[in-house]
Tab-separated table of C-alpha atoms and ligand atoms in Angstrom:
chain	number	residue	atom	x	y	z
A	17	MET	CA	81.176	94.338	120.976
A	18	ASN	CA	83.690	93.116	123.602
A	19	GLU	CA	87.348	94.223	123.868
A	20	PRO	CA	88.971	91.524	121.667
A	21	GLU	CA	86.274	92.062	118.993
A	22	ALA	CA	86.918	95.832	119.011
A	23	ALA	CA	90.662	95.126	118.772
A	24	LEU	CA	90.086	92.891	115.717
A	25	VAL	CA	88.061	95.646	114.010
A	26	ALA	CA	90.973	98.072	114.618
A	27	ILE	CA	93.490	95.518	113.253
A	28	ARG	CA	91.319	94.839	110.186
A	29	PHE	CA	90.985	98.586	109.563
A	30	ALA	CA	94.714	99.337	109.785
A	31	GLY	CA	95.885	96.172	107.968
A	32	ASN	CA	93.305	96.456	105.161
A	33	LEU	CA	93.996	100.160	104.603
A	34	ALA	CA	97.750	99.526	104.394
A	35	ALA	CA	97.310	96.585	101.977
A	36	LEU	CA	94.898	98.544	99.739
A	37	LEU	CA	97.253	101.556	99.597
A	38	LEU	CA	100.339	99.447	98.892
A	39	TRP	CA	98.562	97.467	96.173
A	40	GLY	CA	97.158	100.559	94.433
A	41	ALA	CA	100.402	102.543	94.665
A	42	SER	CA	102.645	99.702	93.418
A	43	CYS	CA	100.263	98.693	90.618
A	44	PHE	CA	99.905	102.300	89.391
A	45	VAL	CA	103.605	103.183	89.615
A	46	SER	CA	104.809	99.969	87.939
A	47	LEU	CA	102.264	99.974	85.094
A	48	LEU	CA	101.348	103.597	84.390
A	49	VAL	CA	104.196	105.914	85.439
A	50	PRO	CA	106.722	106.372	82.570
A	51	ALA	CA	110.142	104.772	83.188
A	52	PRO	CA	112.229	107.905	83.840
A	53	LEU	CA	109.933	108.980	86.705
A	54	ARG	CA	109.008	105.535	88.058
A	55	ASP	CA	111.864	104.943	90.516
A	56	ARG	CA	111.881	108.566	91.599
A	57	VAL	CA	108.170	108.589	92.510
A	58	TRP	CA	108.498	105.185	94.239
A	59	GLU	CA	111.362	106.590	96.321
A	60	GLU	CA	109.426	109.766	97.152
A	61	ILE	CA	106.563	107.810	98.715
A	62	ARG	CA	108.897	105.686	100.872
A	63	ILE	CA	107.434	106.956	104.170
A	64	TRP	CA	103.962	105.761	103.082
A	65	ARG	CA	105.440	102.469	101.904
A	66	PHE	CA	107.352	101.750	105.104
A	67	GLY	CA	104.382	102.847	107.211
A	68	SER	CA	102.162	100.438	105.255
A	69	LEU	CA	104.676	97.580	105.547
A	70	LEU	CA	104.991	98.087	109.311
A	71	THR	CA	101.212	98.166	109.699
A	72	ILE	CA	100.808	95.017	107.581
A	73	ALA	CA	103.435	93.170	109.652
A	74	ALA	CA	101.805	94.264	112.937
A	75	ALA	CA	98.321	93.299	111.681
A	76	ALA	CA	99.566	89.835	110.613
A	77	LEU	CA	101.253	89.283	113.995
A	78	LEU	CA	98.274	90.419	116.066
A	79	ALA	CA	95.317	88.994	114.104
A	80	LEU	CA	95.776	85.379	115.264
A	81	PRO	CA	96.146	85.978	119.034
A	82	VAL	CA	93.245	88.444	119.005
A	83	SER	CA	91.072	85.925	117.089
A	84	ALA	CA	92.051	83.309	119.711
A	85	ALA	CA	90.929	85.699	122.482
A	86	ILE	CA	87.585	86.096	120.677
A	87	VAL	CA	87.115	82.328	120.278
A	88	GLY	CA	88.250	81.563	123.844
A	89	GLY	CA	86.271	84.466	125.303
A	90	ARG	CA	89.156	85.993	127.328
A	91	TRP	CA	92.470	87.801	126.668
A	92	LEU	CA	94.440	84.964	128.323
A	93	ASP	CA	93.563	82.694	125.356
A	94	ALA	CA	95.571	85.018	123.073
A	95	ALA	CA	98.708	83.372	124.494
A	96	ASP	CA	97.375	79.799	124.828
A	97	PRO	CA	99.179	77.595	122.227
A	98	SER	CA	96.323	75.065	122.005
A	99	VAL	CA	93.713	77.793	121.307
A	100	LEU	CA	96.074	79.494	118.821
A	101	ALA	CA	96.639	76.190	116.971
A	102	ALA	CA	92.915	75.385	116.939
A	103	VAL	CA	92.036	78.807	115.496
A	104	ALA	CA	94.851	78.672	112.891
A	105	LEU	CA	94.138	75.130	111.696
A	106	GLU	CA	90.412	74.572	112.205
A	107	THR	CA	88.592	77.822	111.332
A	108	SER	CA	88.068	79.855	108.154
A	109	ALA	CA	89.538	82.876	109.995
A	110	GLY	CA	92.635	80.715	110.594
A	111	THR	CA	92.930	79.805	106.891
A	112	ALA	CA	92.641	83.502	106.018
A	113	TRP	CA	95.274	84.326	108.656
A	114	LEU	CA	97.731	81.726	107.283
A	115	TRP	CA	97.316	83.248	103.824
A	116	GLN	CA	97.655	86.777	105.265
A	117	ALA	CA	100.797	85.867	107.239
A	118	ALA	CA	102.456	84.163	104.224
A	119	SER	CA	101.643	87.113	101.914
A	120	ALA	CA	102.904	89.600	104.537
A	121	PHE	CA	106.152	87.638	104.926
A	122	PHE	CA	106.834	87.479	101.158
A	123	LEU	CA	105.831	91.138	100.816
A	124	LEU	CA	108.380	92.182	103.452
A	125	VAL	CA	111.103	90.076	101.815
A	126	ALA	CA	110.253	91.462	98.355
A	127	SER	CA	110.157	95.085	99.540
A	128	LEU	CA	113.195	95.095	101.790
A	129	VAL	CA	115.619	92.462	100.507
A	130	LEU	CA	115.166	91.816	96.780
A	131	PRO	CA	116.977	93.846	94.073
A	132	ALA	CA	115.305	97.147	93.162
A	133	LYS	CA	114.122	95.882	89.745
A	134	LEU	CA	111.988	93.146	91.309
A	135	ARG	CA	110.690	95.196	94.232
A	136	LEU	CA	107.909	97.070	92.489
A	137	PRO	CA	106.188	94.211	90.605
A	138	LEU	CA	106.546	91.802	93.543
A	139	THR	CA	105.146	94.384	95.965
A	140	ALA	CA	102.085	94.576	93.697
A	141	LEU	CA	101.845	90.766	93.490
A	142	PHE	CA	102.115	90.064	97.226
A	143	SER	CA	99.882	92.943	98.283
A	144	ALA	CA	97.258	91.532	95.879
A	145	GLY	CA	97.822	88.205	97.716
A	146	LEU	CA	97.095	89.975	100.998
A	147	LEU	CA	93.863	91.379	99.585
A	148	LEU	CA	92.914	87.874	98.456
A	149	SER	CA	92.991	86.801	102.124
A	150	LEU	CA	90.046	89.178	102.713
A	151	THR	CA	87.860	87.033	100.487
A	152	LEU	CA	88.458	84.008	102.744
A	153	THR	CA	86.508	85.539	105.660
A	154	GLY	CA	83.417	87.671	106.194
A	155	HIS	CA	80.007	87.309	104.643
A	156	ALA	CA	81.339	85.953	101.347
A	157	VAL	CA	82.326	82.613	102.930
A	158	MET	CA	78.887	81.956	104.388
A	159	LYS	CA	77.751	80.488	101.079
A	160	ALA	CA	78.595	77.188	99.365
A	161	GLY	CA	79.310	75.866	95.837
A	162	ALA	CA	79.010	78.198	92.849
A	163	ALA	CA	77.516	81.018	94.968
A	164	LEU	CA	80.630	80.951	97.176
A	165	VAL	CA	83.004	81.161	94.205
A	166	LEU	CA	80.953	83.928	92.582
A	167	HIS	CA	80.843	85.939	95.813
A	168	GLN	CA	84.589	85.518	96.455
A	169	ALA	CA	85.476	86.465	92.866
A	170	ASN	CA	83.304	89.579	93.141
A	171	ASP	CA	84.878	90.416	96.520
A	172	LEU	CA	88.364	90.132	95.011
A	173	LEU	CA	87.415	92.366	92.085
A	174	HIS	CA	85.952	94.839	94.592
A	175	VAL	CA	89.058	95.141	96.757
A	176	LEU	CA	91.478	95.166	93.789
A	177	ALA	CA	89.545	97.929	91.989
A	178	GLY	CA	88.962	99.908	95.229
A	179	GLY	CA	92.601	99.499	96.247
A	180	PHE	CA	93.813	100.626	92.828
A	181	TRP	CA	91.734	103.797	93.062
A	182	ILE	CA	92.700	104.841	96.591
A	183	GLY	CA	96.284	103.536	96.561
A	184	ALA	CA	97.165	105.341	93.322
A	185	LEU	CA	96.219	108.636	95.000
A	186	VAL	CA	99.437	108.502	97.060
A	187	PRO	CA	101.839	108.576	94.043
A	188	VAL	CA	99.400	111.006	92.358
A	189	LEU	CA	100.188	113.481	95.159
A	190	ALA	CA	103.906	113.091	94.377
A	191	LEU	CA	103.260	113.481	90.625
A	192	LEU	CA	101.323	116.721	91.172
A	193	ARG	CA	104.497	118.232	92.651
A	194	HIS	CA	106.445	117.148	89.543
A	195	LEU	CA	104.109	119.173	87.299
A	196	ALA	CA	105.813	122.339	88.543
A	197	THR	CA	109.311	121.226	87.417
A	198	PRO	CA	110.096	121.585	83.655
A	199	GLU	CA	112.346	118.486	83.703
A	200	THR	CA	109.608	116.157	85.045
A	201	HIS	CA	106.491	117.989	83.829
A	202	ASP	CA	105.849	115.870	80.716
A	203	GLY	CA	106.288	112.486	82.435
A	204	ALA	CA	104.001	113.572	85.287
A	205	ARG	CA	101.363	114.763	82.807
A	206	VAL	CA	101.436	111.398	80.964
A	207	ALA	CA	101.122	109.443	84.238
A	208	LEU	CA	98.254	111.607	85.472
A	209	SER	CA	96.284	111.327	82.248
A	210	ARG	CA	96.772	107.522	82.289
A	211	PHE	CA	95.508	107.495	85.892
A	212	SER	CA	92.485	109.518	84.868
A	213	LEU	CA	91.638	107.008	82.104
A	214	VAL	CA	92.180	103.820	84.137
A	215	GLY	CA	90.723	105.482	87.263
A	216	HIS	CA	87.323	105.863	85.556
A	217	GLY	CA	87.304	102.086	84.946
A	218	ALA	CA	88.382	101.339	88.536
A	219	VAL	CA	85.639	103.536	90.014
A	220	ALA	CA	83.019	101.923	87.744
A	221	LEU	CA	84.221	98.448	88.833
A	222	VAL	CA	84.130	99.391	92.543
A	223	LEU	CA	80.558	100.646	92.173
A	224	ALA	CA	79.371	97.621	90.184
A	225	SER	CA	81.087	95.030	92.410
A	226	GLY	CA	79.975	96.898	95.579
A	227	LEU	CA	76.387	96.769	94.324
A	228	VAL	CA	76.673	93.050	93.506
A	229	ASN	CA	78.201	92.447	96.983
A	230	THR	CA	75.302	94.324	98.579
A	231	VAL	CA	72.682	92.334	96.673
A	232	LEU	CA	74.441	89.005	97.375
A	233	ILE	CA	74.499	89.748	101.125
A	234	LEU	CA	71.190	91.573	101.628
A	235	GLY	CA	69.127	90.412	98.661
A	236	GLY	CA	68.557	94.120	97.873
A	237	LEU	CA	69.617	97.611	98.928
A	238	PRO	CA	70.437	98.634	102.547
A	239	THR	CA	67.068	100.241	103.311
A	240	ASP	CA	66.409	98.913	106.848
A	241	TRP	CA	68.283	101.454	108.947
A	242	SER	CA	67.172	99.884	112.248
A	243	ILE	CA	69.940	97.323	111.545
A	244	PRO	CA	73.452	98.735	112.295
A	245	TYR	CA	75.008	96.808	109.334
A	246	GLN	CA	72.656	98.463	106.842
A	247	ARG	CA	73.052	101.892	108.474
A	248	LEU	CA	76.849	101.706	108.281
A	249	LEU	CA	76.796	100.332	104.710
A	250	SER	CA	74.554	103.275	103.710
A	251	ALA	CA	77.031	105.679	105.359
A	252	LYS	CA	79.825	104.006	103.362
A	253	ILE	CA	77.903	104.529	100.108
A	254	VAL	CA	77.360	108.236	100.960
A	255	VAL	CA	81.115	108.703	101.594
A	256	VAL	CA	81.947	106.926	98.290
A	257	VAL	CA	79.513	109.235	96.437
A	258	MET	CA	81.310	112.247	98.004
A	259	MET	CA	84.668	110.806	96.900
A	260	ILE	CA	83.360	110.338	93.349
A	261	ALA	CA	82.061	113.938	93.334
A	262	ALA	CA	85.537	115.139	94.429
A	263	ALA	CA	87.224	112.984	91.758
A	264	LEU	CA	84.934	114.370	89.032
A	265	PHE	CA	85.505	117.970	90.204
A	266	ASN	CA	89.279	117.356	90.218
A	267	ARG	CA	89.259	115.795	86.770
A	268	TYR	CA	86.772	117.986	84.889
A	269	TYR	CA	87.067	121.370	86.632
A	270	LEU	CA	90.613	121.604	88.049
A	271	VAL	CA	92.738	119.576	85.572
A	272	PRO	CA	91.769	121.758	82.536
A	273	ARG	CA	92.840	124.843	84.570
A	274	LEU	CA	96.227	123.409	85.598
A	275	GLY	CA	98.450	125.315	83.184
A	276	ARG	CA	96.627	128.609	83.792
A	277	SER	CA	96.813	129.116	87.558
A	278	GLY	CA	98.910	127.937	90.490
A	279	SER	CA	95.802	127.772	92.658
A	280	ALA	CA	94.373	124.949	90.466
A	281	ALA	CA	97.390	122.757	91.362
A	282	ARG	CA	96.960	123.506	95.076
A	283	ALA	CA	93.221	122.789	94.891
A	284	LEU	CA	93.951	119.511	93.066
A	285	THR	CA	96.293	118.454	95.876
A	286	ALA	CA	93.616	119.345	98.459
A	287	GLY	CA	90.971	117.416	96.457
A	288	THR	CA	93.234	114.345	96.281
A	289	ILE	CA	93.816	114.499	100.058
A	290	PHE	CA	90.019	114.774	100.522
A	291	GLU	CA	89.580	111.534	98.507
A	292	LEU	CA	92.224	109.815	100.680
A	293	VAL	CA	90.485	110.903	103.888
A	294	GLY	CA	87.186	109.581	102.467
A	295	ALA	CA	88.912	106.288	101.623
A	296	THR	CA	90.140	105.993	105.234
A	297	VAL	CA	86.576	106.456	106.512
A	298	VAL	CA	85.258	103.886	103.974
A	299	VAL	CA	87.792	101.237	105.031
A	300	GLY	CA	87.079	101.980	108.714
A	301	LEU	CA	83.338	101.528	108.162
A	302	VAL	CA	83.731	98.235	106.297
A	303	ALA	CA	86.136	96.866	108.949
A	304	TRP	CA	83.361	97.519	111.479
A	305	PHE	CA	80.132	96.527	109.708
A	306	GLY	CA	81.789	93.482	108.092
A	307	THR	CA	81.697	91.891	111.577
A	308	LEU	CA	77.951	92.596	112.139
A	309	ASP	CA	74.809	90.692	111.164
A	310	PRO	CA	73.452	92.142	107.905
A	311	LEU	CA	69.854	90.929	108.350
A	312	PRO	CA	67.431	90.741	111.311
B	411	HEM	C1	86.309	103.620	97.582
B	411	HEM	C2	85.447	102.670	97.341
B	411	HEM	C3	85.394	101.391	98.119
B	411	HEM	C4	86.397	100.735	98.784
B	411	HEM	C5	87.864	101.150	98.938
B	411	HEM	C6	85.815	99.540	99.355
B	411	HEM	C7	86.509	98.616	100.103
B	411	HEM	C8	85.978	97.458	100.630
B	411	HEM	C9	86.712	96.506	101.415
B	411	HEM	C10	88.182	96.609	101.809
B	411	HEM	C11	85.847	95.515	101.742
B	411	HEM	C12	86.157	94.315	102.636
B	411	HEM	C13	86.221	93.067	101.821
B	411	HEM	C14	86.264	91.853	102.715
B	411	HEM	O1	86.599	91.951	103.919
B	411	HEM	O2	85.958	90.783	102.194
B	411	HEM	C15	84.565	95.845	101.167
B	411	HEM	C16	83.433	95.078	101.304
B	411	HEM	C17	82.177	95.481	100.896
B	411	HEM	N1	81.855	96.608	100.157
B	411	HEM	FE1	83.155	98.038	99.580
B	411	HEM	N2	84.474	99.498	99.022
B	411	HEM	C18	84.179	100.601	98.272
B	411	HEM	C19	82.949	100.929	97.725
B	411	HEM	C20	81.772	100.229	97.930
B	411	HEM	C21	80.465	100.597	97.410
B	411	HEM	C22	80.180	101.818	96.521
B	411	HEM	C23	79.562	99.644	97.865
B	411	HEM	C24	78.083	99.526	97.627
B	411	HEM	C25	77.428	99.971	96.584
B	411	HEM	C26	80.305	98.679	98.659
B	411	HEM	C27	79.768	97.568	99.270
B	411	HEM	C28	80.481	96.619	99.978
B	411	HEM	C29	79.893	95.452	100.627
B	411	HEM	C30	78.410	95.085	100.670
B	411	HEM	C31	80.959	94.733	101.213
B	411	HEM	C32	80.869	93.403	101.985
B	411	HEM	C33	81.019	93.609	103.479
B	411	HEM	C34	80.760	92.288	104.226
B	411	HEM	O3	81.542	91.311	104.091
B	411	HEM	O4	79.761	92.245	104.943
B	411	HEM	N3	81.639	99.068	98.664
B	411	HEM	N4	84.668	97.038	100.503
């Protein structure tokens, strides 16, 4: 991997992680957190939100010049208008970038300028638009006809379900703090039990769509570990299994003990942070192996 290619992997990692978190957090808070707590929780996670928005803006600004440096074979091409125009207008990476840049622009406008009432639902809408741009590149677009549409639809389902799971964990951390306050306890409890219900569905969808993705790309499971793509995909699956184990432990061991001991609440916070760290590793791995050849 040369320097511009490594830079693109880093940009994909940071931009994708930010878009997944923003999508999951905004979707969960707008649909599943009861009204009295909704704005409060959204406000409490503002550092995450602004960090994600900044990262998304930087990723959208940098992705095109770095792609131009990859196509042109040298860093100088990152600032060459003719190479930039050719990449933007004549390649599938360019189409994905145009979509990414437009979604990032509308997302920034929605999050920073529009009235508070519109901010939450439009943040969810435009961050979903950003995730859609992922389906316009990578191994999904190497097919044609119905197979292409099927693969892209599955990819979209995969990132929306995965993003919902990991992004919701950020407001969940804020809600866990509200359990300790009598005034907000009931609302937090309702939101957390809704997350638990919908979260089971999201995890099942991530697993099913991830499996379909794997079979569509490899024609089977990643068993040939001499190929870096299959090794890294296997590592990703191991990390996801660890995240699922943590989620099940949180839900079925710690949640029933919540009222009885303060240590259960602390352990639940630690378990949620563990899932978020796992999610960061997963997104890092996919940003990397998504650029490699899956088969010999
Ligand atoms: C926390 C759970 C997961 C998250 C957040 C996640 C996230 C992602 C993301 C962001 C992509 C990139 C999509 C793109 O660029 O088009 C992706 C692709 C993929 N994921 Fe996952 N994923 C998860 C679980 C899984 C699981 C369990 C499997 C396998 C059983 C899997 C298999 C794949 C495959 C094969 C790809 C395609 C990579 C390529 O284009 O070569 N994922 N995932």
